[in-house]
CSV table of C-alpha atoms and ligand atoms in Angstrom, one decimal:
chain,number,residue,atom,x,y,z
X,1,MET,CA,72.2,179.8,102.8
X,2,LYS,CA,74.0,176.5,103.6
X,3,TYR,CA,76.3,174.6,101.4
X,4,ILE,CA,76.5,170.8,101.2
X,5,SER,CA,79.0,168.4,99.7
X,6,THR,CA,78.3,166.3,96.5
X,7,ARG,CA,79.6,163.3,98.4
X,8,GLY,CA,77.3,163.8,101.4
X,9,ASN,CA,79.9,163.3,104.0
X,10,ALA,CA,81.4,166.7,104.9
X,11,PRO,CA,80.2,169.5,107.3
X,12,GLU,CA,77.7,172.0,106.0
X,13,LEU,CA,79.3,175.4,105.5
X,14,SER,CA,78.3,179.0,105.0
X,15,PHE,CA,79.0,180.8,101.7
X,16,GLU,CA,82.1,182.3,103.2
X,17,GLU,CA,83.4,179.1,104.6
X,18,ALA,CA,82.8,177.2,101.4
X,19,MET,CA,84.5,179.9,99.4
X,20,LEU,CA,87.6,179.9,101.6
X,21,THR,CA,87.8,176.1,101.7
X,22,GLY,CA,87.3,175.1,98.0
X,23,LEU,CA,87.2,171.3,98.1
X,24,ALA,CA,85.0,169.6,100.7
X,25,ARG,CA,86.8,167.3,103.2
X,26,ASP,CA,85.1,164.2,101.8
X,27,GLY,CA,86.6,164.9,98.4
X,28,GLY,CA,83.3,166.4,97.1
X,29,LEU,CA,82.3,169.8,95.8
X,30,TYR,CA,80.2,172.3,97.7
X,31,VAL,CA,76.8,173.1,96.2
X,32,PRO,CA,73.9,175.2,97.7
X,33,GLU,CA,71.4,173.2,99.7
X,34,THR,CA,68.6,174.8,97.7
X,35,ILE,CA,68.8,177.0,94.5
X,36,PRO,CA,67.0,180.4,95.0
X,37,THR,CA,64.7,181.2,92.2
X,38,MET,CA,63.8,184.4,90.5
X,39,SER,CA,60.3,185.3,89.3
X,40,THR,CA,59.6,186.4,85.8
X,41,GLU,CA,59.1,189.9,87.0
X,42,GLN,CA,62.4,189.9,88.9
X,43,ILE,CA,64.2,188.7,85.7
X,44,ALA,CA,62.4,191.3,83.6
X,45,ASP,CA,63.5,194.0,86.0
X,46,LEU,CA,67.2,193.3,85.1
X,47,ALA,CA,66.7,194.8,81.7
X,48,GLY,CA,68.7,198.0,81.3
X,49,LYS,CA,70.7,197.5,84.5
X,50,SER,CA,74.5,197.7,84.6
X,51,TYR,CA,76.5,194.4,84.8
X,52,GLU,CA,77.4,195.2,88.4
X,53,ASP,CA,73.8,195.8,89.4
X,54,ILE,CA,72.7,192.5,87.7
X,55,ALA,CA,75.6,190.7,89.5
X,56,PHE,CA,74.4,192.0,92.8
X,57,GLU,CA,70.8,190.9,92.2
X,58,ILE,CA,71.8,187.4,91.0
X,59,MET,CA,74.5,186.6,93.6
X,60,ARG,CA,73.0,188.2,96.7
X,61,PRO,CA,70.6,185.3,97.7
X,62,PHE,CA,73.5,182.8,97.5
X,63,VAL,CA,75.8,184.8,99.8
X,64,GLY,CA,73.6,184.9,102.9
X,65,GLN,CA,74.7,187.0,105.8
X,66,ALA,CA,78.4,187.1,104.9
X,67,PHE,CA,78.4,190.8,103.7
X,68,SER,CA,76.1,193.7,104.1
X,69,ASP,CA,74.5,195.0,100.9
X,70,ASP,CA,76.9,197.9,100.8
X,71,GLU,CA,79.9,195.7,101.3
X,72,PHE,CA,78.9,193.3,98.6
X,73,ARG,CA,78.2,196.1,96.1
X,74,GLY,CA,81.7,197.5,96.9
X,75,ILE,CA,83.3,194.1,96.3
X,76,ILE,CA,81.5,193.7,93.0
X,77,ALA,CA,82.4,197.2,91.9
X,78,ARG,CA,86.2,196.6,92.6
X,79,ALA,CA,86.1,193.3,90.9
X,80,TYR,CA,85.0,194.6,87.5
X,81,GLU,CA,86.5,198.1,87.4
X,82,GLY,CA,89.6,196.8,85.6
X,83,PHE,CA,87.6,195.4,82.7
X,84,ARG,CA,88.2,197.2,79.4
X,85,HIS,CA,84.6,197.2,78.1
X,86,ASP,CA,81.8,199.2,79.8
X,87,ALA,CA,79.3,196.4,79.2
X,88,ARG,CA,81.8,193.9,80.8
X,89,ALA,CA,80.3,191.1,78.7
X,90,PRO,CA,79.2,192.5,75.4
X,91,LEU,CA,77.2,190.5,72.8
X,92,VAL,CA,78.0,190.7,69.1
X,93,GLN,CA,76.0,189.2,66.3
X,94,LEU,CA,77.5,186.4,64.1
X,95,ALA,CA,74.4,185.5,62.1
X,96,PRO,CA,70.6,186.2,62.2
X,97,ASN,CA,70.0,184.0,65.2
X,98,HIS,CA,73.5,183.5,66.6
X,99,PHE,CA,75.3,185.8,69.0
X,100,LEU,CA,78.8,185.8,70.6
X,101,LEU,CA,79.2,186.7,74.2
X,102,GLU,CA,82.6,188.2,74.5
X,103,LEU,CA,84.0,187.3,77.9
X,104,PHE,CA,87.6,188.3,77.3
X,105,HIS,CA,87.7,192.0,78.2
X,106,GLY,CA,89.1,191.4,81.7
X,107,PRO,CA,92.8,191.9,82.8
X,108,THR,CA,94.0,188.5,81.5
X,109,LEU,CA,91.8,188.3,78.4
X,110,ALA,CA,89.9,185.2,79.3
X,111,PHE,CA,86.5,184.5,80.9
X,112,LYS,CA,88.1,183.3,84.1
X,113,ASP,CA,88.7,186.9,85.1
X,114,PHE,CA,84.9,187.3,85.8
X,115,ALA,CA,85.2,184.8,88.6
X,116,MET,CA,88.7,185.3,89.7
X,117,GLN,CA,88.6,189.1,90.1
X,118,LEU,CA,85.5,188.7,92.2
X,119,ILE,CA,87.1,185.9,94.3
X,120,GLY,CA,90.2,188.1,94.9
X,121,GLN,CA,88.0,190.8,96.3
X,122,LEU,CA,86.0,188.4,98.4
X,123,PHE,CA,89.0,186.7,99.8
X,124,GLN,CA,90.7,190.0,100.6
X,125,PHE,CA,87.6,191.3,102.4
X,126,SER,CA,87.0,188.1,104.4
X,127,LEU,CA,90.6,187.5,105.4
X,128,ALA,CA,91.3,191.1,106.4
X,129,ARG,CA,88.2,191.0,108.6
X,130,GLN,CA,89.3,187.7,110.3
X,131,ASN,CA,93.0,188.7,110.4
X,132,GLU,CA,93.9,185.4,108.6
X,133,ARG,CA,96.5,184.4,106.1
X,134,VAL,CA,95.9,181.6,103.6
X,135,THR,CA,97.9,179.7,101.0
X,136,ILE,CA,96.2,179.4,97.6
X,137,VAL,CA,97.3,176.6,95.4
X,138,GLY,CA,95.8,176.3,92.0
X,139,ALA,CA,96.2,173.9,89.0
X,140,THR,CA,95.8,175.4,85.6
X,141,SER,CA,95.6,174.4,82.0
X,142,GLY,CA,96.6,178.0,81.3
X,143,ASP,CA,94.0,180.6,81.9
X,144,THR,CA,93.0,180.0,85.5
X,145,GLY,CA,96.6,180.4,86.7
X,146,SER,CA,97.1,183.8,85.0
X,147,ALA,CA,93.6,185.0,86.2
X,148,ALA,CA,94.4,183.9,89.8
X,149,ILE,CA,97.8,185.5,89.8
X,150,GLU,CA,96.3,188.7,88.5
X,151,ALA,CA,93.6,188.7,91.1
X,152,PHE,CA,95.8,187.8,94.1
X,153,ARG,CA,99.2,189.3,93.4
X,154,GLY,CA,100.4,191.8,96.0
X,155,LEU,CA,97.6,191.0,98.5
X,156,SER,CA,99.2,190.9,102.0
X,157,ASN,CA,97.2,188.0,103.4
X,158,VAL,CA,97.6,185.5,100.6
X,159,ASP,CA,100.4,183.4,99.0
X,160,VAL,CA,99.5,182.1,95.6
X,161,PHE,CA,101.1,179.0,94.1
X,162,ILE,CA,100.1,178.0,90.5
X,163,LEU,CA,100.9,174.6,89.1
X,164,PHE,CA,100.8,174.4,85.3
X,165,PRO,CA,101.9,171.6,82.9
X,166,HIS,CA,105.4,172.3,81.7
X,167,GLY,CA,105.5,173.0,78.0
X,168,ARG,CA,101.8,172.7,77.5
X,169,VAL,CA,100.6,176.3,77.9
X,170,SER,CA,100.9,179.0,75.3
X,171,ASP,CA,103.8,181.5,75.5
X,172,ILE,CA,101.4,184.3,76.5
X,173,GLN,CA,99.7,182.2,79.2
X,174,ARG,CA,103.1,181.3,80.6
X,175,LYS,CA,104.4,184.9,80.5
X,176,GLN,CA,101.2,186.1,82.3
X,177,MET,CA,102.1,183.7,85.1
X,178,THR,CA,105.8,184.1,85.3
X,179,THR,CA,106.4,187.8,84.8
X,180,PRO,CA,104.5,189.3,87.8
X,181,GLU,CA,107.1,190.5,90.2
X,182,ASP,CA,105.1,190.3,93.4
X,183,SER,CA,106.8,188.2,96.1
X,184,ASN,CA,103.5,186.4,97.0
X,185,VAL,CA,103.3,184.8,93.5
X,186,HIS,CA,104.9,181.4,92.8
X,187,ALA,CA,104.6,179.9,89.4
X,188,LEU,CA,105.4,176.1,89.3
X,189,ALA,CA,106.0,174.3,86.0
X,190,MET,CA,105.2,170.6,86.6
X,191,ASP,CA,106.4,167.7,84.5
X,192,GLY,CA,103.0,166.2,83.4
X,193,ASP,CA,99.7,167.2,81.9
X,194,PHE,CA,96.9,169.3,83.4
X,195,ASP,CA,95.2,166.2,84.9
X,196,ASP,CA,98.4,165.5,86.8
X,197,CYS,CA,98.4,169.0,88.2
X,198,GLN,CA,94.8,168.7,89.2
X,199,ALA,CA,95.4,165.4,90.8
X,200,ALA,CA,98.4,166.8,92.8
X,201,LEU,CA,96.1,169.6,94.0
X,202,LYS,CA,93.4,167.2,95.1
X,203,ASP,CA,95.9,165.1,97.0
X,204,MET,CA,97.1,168.2,98.8
X,205,PHE,CA,93.6,168.9,99.9
X,206,ASN,CA,93.1,165.4,101.1
X,207,ASP,CA,96.2,165.5,103.2
X,208,PHE,CA,94.6,167.2,106.2
X,209,GLU,CA,97.8,167.8,108.1
X,210,PHE,CA,99.2,169.7,105.2
X,211,ARG,CA,95.9,171.4,104.4
X,212,ASP,CA,95.4,172.7,107.9
X,213,GLY,CA,99.1,173.4,108.5
X,214,VAL,CA,99.5,175.8,105.5
X,215,LYS,CA,95.8,177.0,105.6
X,216,LEU,CA,95.2,175.7,102.1
X,217,ALA,CA,92.6,177.5,100.0
X,218,GLY,CA,91.4,176.5,96.5
X,219,VAL,CA,90.4,178.8,93.7
X,220,ASN,CA,90.0,176.2,91.0
X,221,SER,CA,86.7,176.0,89.2
X,222,ILE,CA,85.6,173.6,91.9
X,223,ASN,CA,85.3,176.7,94.2
X,224,TRP,CA,81.5,177.5,94.4
X,225,ALA,CA,82.1,181.2,94.4
X,226,ARG,CA,83.6,180.9,90.9
X,227,VAL,CA,80.6,179.1,89.5
X,228,LEU,CA,78.4,181.7,91.1
X,229,ALA,CA,80.2,184.6,89.5
X,230,GLN,CA,79.7,183.0,86.1
X,231,VAL,CA,75.9,182.7,86.5
X,232,VAL,CA,75.7,186.5,86.1
X,233,TYR,CA,76.5,186.7,82.4
X,234,TYR,CA,73.9,184.1,81.4
X,235,PHE,CA,71.3,186.4,82.9
X,236,SER,CA,72.8,189.7,81.5
X,237,SER,CA,73.1,188.3,78.0
X,238,ALA,CA,69.7,186.5,77.9
X,239,VAL,CA,67.9,189.6,79.2
X,240,SER,CA,69.5,191.7,76.6
X,241,LEU,CA,68.0,189.4,73.9
X,242,GLY,CA,64.5,189.5,75.4
X,243,ALA,CA,64.4,187.0,78.3
X,244,PRO,CA,62.3,186.2,80.2
X,245,HIS,CA,59.8,186.9,77.4
X,246,ARG,CA,61.9,185.0,74.9
X,247,LYS,CA,63.9,181.8,75.4
X,248,VAL,CA,67.6,181.5,74.5
X,249,SER,CA,70.1,178.7,74.1
X,250,PHE,CA,73.8,178.7,75.0
X,251,THR,CA,76.8,176.9,73.6
X,252,VAL,CA,79.7,176.7,75.9
X,253,PRO,CA,83.3,175.6,75.1
X,254,THR,CA,83.9,173.2,77.9
X,255,GLY,CA,86.7,171.6,79.8
X,256,ASN,CA,86.2,171.4,83.5
X,257,PHE,CA,82.4,171.9,83.2
X,258,GLY,CA,82.5,175.0,85.4
X,259,ASP,CA,81.3,177.6,83.0
X,260,ILE,CA,78.4,175.5,81.6
X,261,PHE,CA,77.4,174.4,85.0
X,262,ALA,CA,76.9,178.1,85.8
X,263,GLY,CA,74.4,178.1,82.9
X,264,TYR,CA,72.6,175.2,84.5
X,265,ILE,CA,72.3,177.1,87.7
X,266,ALA,CA,70.9,180.1,85.8
X,267,LYS,CA,68.3,177.8,84.3
X,268,LYS,CA,67.4,176.3,87.7
X,269,MET,CA,67.0,179.9,89.1
X,270,GLY,CA,64.3,180.4,86.4
X,271,LEU,CA,66.1,181.8,83.4
X,272,PRO,CA,64.2,180.4,80.4
X,273,ILE,CA,67.1,178.5,78.7
X,274,GLU,CA,66.1,176.0,76.0
X,275,LYS,CA,69.4,174.2,75.4
X,276,LEU,CA,72.7,174.1,77.1
X,277,VAL,CA,75.2,172.8,74.5
X,278,ILE,CA,78.4,171.3,75.7
X,279,ALA,CA,81.2,171.9,73.1
X,280,THR,CA,84.4,169.9,73.5
X,281,ASN,CA,87.6,169.7,71.4
X,282,GLN,CA,89.1,166.3,70.6
X,283,ASN,CA,89.4,165.6,74.3
X,284,ASP,CA,85.8,164.7,74.3
X,285,ILE,CA,85.1,162.7,77.5
X,286,LEU,CA,81.9,164.8,78.1
X,287,HIS,CA,80.6,164.4,74.6
X,288,ARG,CA,81.2,160.7,74.7
X,289,ALA,CA,79.5,160.5,78.1
X,290,MET,CA,76.5,162.4,76.8
X,291,GLU,CA,76.3,160.1,73.8
X,292,ASN,CA,76.5,156.7,75.5
X,293,GLY,CA,76.5,157.2,79.2
X,294,ALA,CA,80.0,155.9,79.7
X,295,TYR,CA,82.4,158.4,81.4
X,296,THR,CA,85.7,156.9,80.4
X,297,LYS,CA,89.1,158.5,80.7
X,298,GLU,CA,91.4,158.4,77.7
X,299,GLY,CA,94.8,160.1,77.6
X,300,VAL,CA,94.9,163.9,77.0
X,301,THR,CA,95.8,164.8,73.4
X,302,PRO,CA,97.3,168.3,73.3
X,303,SER,CA,95.2,170.6,71.1
X,304,ILE,CA,95.1,174.2,69.8
X,305,SER,CA,92.5,174.9,72.5
X,306,PRO,CA,94.7,173.9,75.4
X,307,SER,CA,92.4,175.3,78.2
X,308,MET,CA,90.0,172.5,77.3
X,309,ASP,CA,92.6,169.7,77.2
X,310,ILE,CA,91.0,167.9,80.1
X,311,GLN,CA,89.8,164.3,80.7
X,312,VAL,CA,88.6,164.5,84.3
X,313,SER,CA,86.0,167.2,84.3
X,314,SER,CA,85.7,168.2,87.9
X,315,ASN,CA,82.5,170.2,88.0
X,316,PHE,CA,80.6,167.4,86.2
X,317,GLU,CA,80.3,165.9,89.6
X,318,ARG,CA,77.9,168.7,90.5
X,319,ALA,CA,75.7,167.8,87.6
X,320,LEU,CA,75.8,164.2,88.5
X,321,PHE,CA,74.8,165.0,92.1
X,322,ASP,CA,71.6,166.5,90.8
X,323,ALA,CA,71.1,163.8,88.2
X,324,TYR,CA,71.3,161.2,90.9
X,325,GLY,CA,68.7,163.0,93.0
X,326,ARG,CA,71.3,164.6,95.2
X,327,ASP,CA,72.4,161.2,96.5
X,328,GLY,CA,75.9,161.8,97.8
X,329,ASN,CA,76.7,158.2,98.4
X,330,ALA,CA,75.9,157.4,94.7
X,331,VAL,CA,78.3,160.1,93.6
X,332,ALA,CA,81.0,159.0,96.0
X,333,GLN,CA,80.7,155.5,94.5
X,334,LEU,CA,81.0,156.8,90.9
X,335,MET,CA,84.1,158.8,91.8
X,336,ASP,CA,85.6,155.7,93.4
X,337,GLU,CA,85.0,153.7,90.2
X,338,LEU,CA,86.7,156.5,88.2
X,339,LYS,CA,90.0,155.8,90.0
X,340,ASP,CA,90.0,152.7,87.7
X,341,GLY,CA,89.4,154.8,84.6
X,342,SER,CA,85.6,154.9,84.1
X,343,PHE,CA,82.1,154.7,85.4
X,344,THR,CA,78.7,154.2,83.7
X,345,ILE,CA,76.0,156.7,84.3
X,346,SER,CA,72.6,155.2,85.3
X,347,GLN,CA,69.7,155.5,82.8
X,348,GLY,CA,67.7,157.7,85.2
X,349,ALA,CA,70.6,160.1,85.6
X,350,MET,CA,71.2,160.2,81.8
X,351,GLU,CA,67.7,161.2,81.3
X,352,VAL,CA,68.1,164.2,83.7
X,353,LEU,CA,71.3,165.2,82.1
X,354,ARG,CA,69.8,165.0,78.6
X,355,GLU,CA,66.9,167.2,79.7
X,356,ASN,CA,69.4,169.9,80.4
X,357,PHE,CA,72.4,169.4,78.1
X,358,THR,CA,73.2,168.4,74.6
X,359,SER,CA,76.8,168.1,73.2
X,360,GLY,CA,79.1,168.2,70.3
X,361,ARG,CA,82.8,168.1,69.5
X,362,ALA,CA,85.1,169.9,67.1
X,363,SER,CA,88.2,168.4,65.6
X,364,GLU,CA,91.4,170.4,65.1
X,365,ASP,CA,90.6,171.0,61.4
X,366,GLU,CA,87.0,172.0,62.1
X,367,THR,CA,88.2,174.5,64.7
X,368,MET,CA,90.7,176.1,62.3
X,369,GLN,CA,88.1,176.1,59.5
X,370,THR,CA,85.6,177.9,61.8
X,371,ILE,CA,88.1,180.6,62.7
X,372,SER,CA,88.7,181.2,59.0
X,373,SER,CA,85.0,181.1,57.9
X,374,GLU,CA,83.7,183.3,60.7
X,375,PHE,CA,86.4,185.9,59.9
X,376,ALA,CA,85.4,185.8,56.3
X,377,ASN,CA,81.7,185.9,57.0
X,378,CYS,CA,81.4,188.5,59.7
X,379,GLY,CA,84.9,189.8,60.5
X,380,GLU,CA,85.0,188.3,64.0
X,381,VAL,CA,88.3,186.8,65.0
X,382,LEU,CA,87.7,183.9,67.3
X,383,CYS,CA,90.2,182.2,69.6
X,384,PRO,CA,90.4,178.4,69.2
X,385,HIS,CA,88.2,177.7,72.2
X,386,SER,CA,85.5,180.1,71.1
X,387,ALA,CA,85.8,178.5,67.6
X,388,VAL,CA,85.1,175.1,69.1
X,389,GLY,CA,81.9,176.6,70.6
X,390,VAL,CA,80.9,178.3,67.4
X,391,LYS,CA,81.3,175.1,65.3
X,392,VAL,CA,79.1,173.1,67.7
X,393,ALA,CA,76.6,176.0,68.0
X,394,ASN,CA,76.2,176.1,64.2
X,395,GLU,CA,75.0,172.5,64.3
X,396,ASN,CA,72.4,173.4,66.9
X,397,LEU,CA,70.8,176.6,65.4
X,398,ASN,CA,67.1,176.9,65.2
X,399,GLU,CA,64.4,179.6,65.8
X,400,ILE,CA,65.6,180.2,69.3
X,401,PRO,CA,68.5,182.7,69.6
X,402,MET,CA,71.8,181.0,70.3
X,403,ILE,CA,74.5,182.6,72.4
X,404,THR,CA,78.0,181.1,72.1
X,405,LEU,CA,80.4,182.0,74.9
X,406,ALA,CA,83.7,183.5,73.6
X,407,THR,CA,86.0,182.4,76.4
X,408,ALA,CA,89.4,184.0,75.4
X,409,HIS,CA,90.8,186.9,73.3
X,410,PRO,CA,92.3,185.6,70.0
X,411,ALA,CA,95.6,187.3,70.9
X,412,LYS,CA,96.1,184.8,73.7
X,413,PHE,CA,96.5,182.0,71.0
X,414,PRO,CA,98.2,183.9,68.2
X,415,ASP,CA,99.8,181.0,66.4
X,416,ALA,CA,96.6,179.1,65.6
X,417,VAL,CA,94.7,182.3,64.8
X,418,GLU,CA,97.4,183.6,62.5
X,419,GLN,CA,97.4,180.3,60.6
X,420,ALA,CA,93.6,180.6,60.1
X,421,VAL,CA,93.2,184.2,59.2
X,422,ALA,CA,96.6,185.1,57.8
X,423,HIS,CA,97.3,187.9,60.2
X,424,ARG,CA,98.6,187.9,63.7
X,425,PRO,CA,96.1,189.2,66.3
X,426,ASP,CA,97.7,192.0,68.4
X,427,LEU,CA,97.7,192.0,72.2
X,428,PRO,CA,95.9,195.0,73.7
X,429,PRO,CA,98.3,197.9,74.4
X,430,HIS,CA,98.4,197.4,78.1
X,431,MET,CA,100.1,194.0,77.6
X,432,ALA,CA,102.3,194.8,74.6
X,433,ASP,CA,105.6,194.8,76.6
X,434,MET,CA,104.9,191.5,78.5
X,435,MET,CA,106.7,189.3,76.1
X,436,ASP,CA,110.0,191.1,76.8
X,437,LYS,CA,109.8,190.9,80.6
X,438,PRO,CA,112.0,188.4,82.6
X,439,GLU,CA,110.3,185.2,83.9
X,440,ARG,CA,110.3,183.8,87.4
X,441,VAL,CA,109.3,180.1,87.5
X,442,THR,CA,110.3,176.9,89.3
X,443,ARG,CA,110.3,173.6,87.4
X,444,VAL,CA,108.9,170.8,89.7
X,445,PRO,CA,108.6,167.0,89.3
X,446,ASN,CA,105.2,165.3,89.5
X,447,ASP,CA,105.8,164.3,93.1
X,448,LEU,CA,103.5,165.2,95.9
X,449,GLY,CA,106.0,165.1,98.7
X,450,HIS,CA,108.4,167.4,96.8
X,451,LEU,CA,105.6,169.9,96.1
X,452,MET,CA,104.3,170.1,99.7
X,453,ALA,CA,107.9,170.6,101.0
X,454,LEU,CA,108.4,173.4,98.5
X,455,ILE,CA,105.2,175.2,99.5
X,456,LYS,CA,106.0,174.9,103.2
X,457,GLU,CA,109.5,176.2,102.7
X,458,ARG,CA,108.3,179.2,100.6
X,459,ILE,CA,105.7,180.4,103.1
X,460,ALA,CA,107.8,179.9,106.2
P,1,PLP,C1,89.0,177.4,81.3
P,1,PLP,C2,88.6,177.7,79.8
P,1,PLP,C3,87.6,176.9,79.2
P,1,PLP,C4,86.9,175.8,79.9
P,1,PLP,O1,86.1,176.3,80.9
P,1,PLP,P1,85.5,175.3,82.0
P,1,PLP,O2,84.8,176.1,83.0
P,1,PLP,O3,86.7,174.5,82.5
P,1,PLP,O4,84.6,174.3,81.2
P,1,PLP,C5,87.3,177.3,77.9
P,1,PLP,N1,88.0,178.3,77.2
P,1,PLP,C6,89.0,179.0,77.8
P,1,PLP,C7,89.7,180.0,77.1
P,1,PLP,C8,89.3,178.7,79.1
P,1,PLP,O5,90.3,179.4,79.8
């Protein structure tokens, strides 16, 4: 299996190379050259299997020769053993035809653990075999950083630096990043918003001298291996509701478009998905783009669902690549135009996007009301991100079962949840003492030179 760049101008890589690299050298994102498909029988055979066995079946064709079957099974087993629910991704019912996929039973209580725990094990295996050491730098709106730190802390062949926007993550998210004591963990609080953090990260990747000098590796949602890990729960949940004999739809609270893009891959692989619904908060660039074809940056307005406070949605580039008939030059041109703040999606590409995706948005008030009403109606306490999803899903219900992805545990966002349901959600017992632990964090300016110097100094 070969991986190619969405901008058509970078070397083709194997799965392992694409995983260890992250961003392509032409600024693009790696995607598989072809998407392997599963027959109806193969999908039907997933019924009744464990999450780990389904993960093996779904991901195996994408991984190529990188690992033996036994090695890959071992990697998957280690990735998910720390989850606190046997099903890993359990479904609960909200209404007759509406289900919630709880993706928050991993070590940091957000869906990012599904991909990050796997990537941690994959990196460890590959780097140990090659006797290599890498520097992982990640930008986070909150949950990626904690998930990455949890997955990589204490590993001997990795330093992990996490850039987060100072003052714009929740107390719990910050504590999760700043309280681990491992010396290979470096939490950096940057003056700016998430898009500034993400831009600094991209600039580091585009500085080849720095990139090669520190052996930079990326684990942001641009990393293909992360998208791949997320494809698995689309299959496991759909099959438990009767796929492939019955269609399902999904609603996905979306920021960087990684999670919902995984759903699109599941559909391309043959999973009968009727609709993929993009749910945004008030930072709604994706919803606006789906409505009128104009992808236009506006400033980020901080919300109660901070992990979706994003205006440049990196993985959308992968969807555009397909919508433009896999024309890397066309994508490169759009991304160039975006430097000036916007681009217009061609009519042909919009048609392809609308065949696969619909969209909706939730305001802050609607999000709060959804947390209250779902608690009153069925006793489920939603985090604000999941509530954005449920609100938009409720507008798209029909005879086909709808699965809404619950992306974080409510206790990660206790202030909003407490306001909506009149009690404070408790952290699970294993995290109860985190709020009292001392923090270790470095405040940094939004200045590329400063950041790169700091990273070089820390790993020296
Ligand atoms: C990251 C995150 C999202 C957005 O996921 P994308 O893959 O970036 O679209 C939604 N909810 C939570 C809780 C998150 O951490």
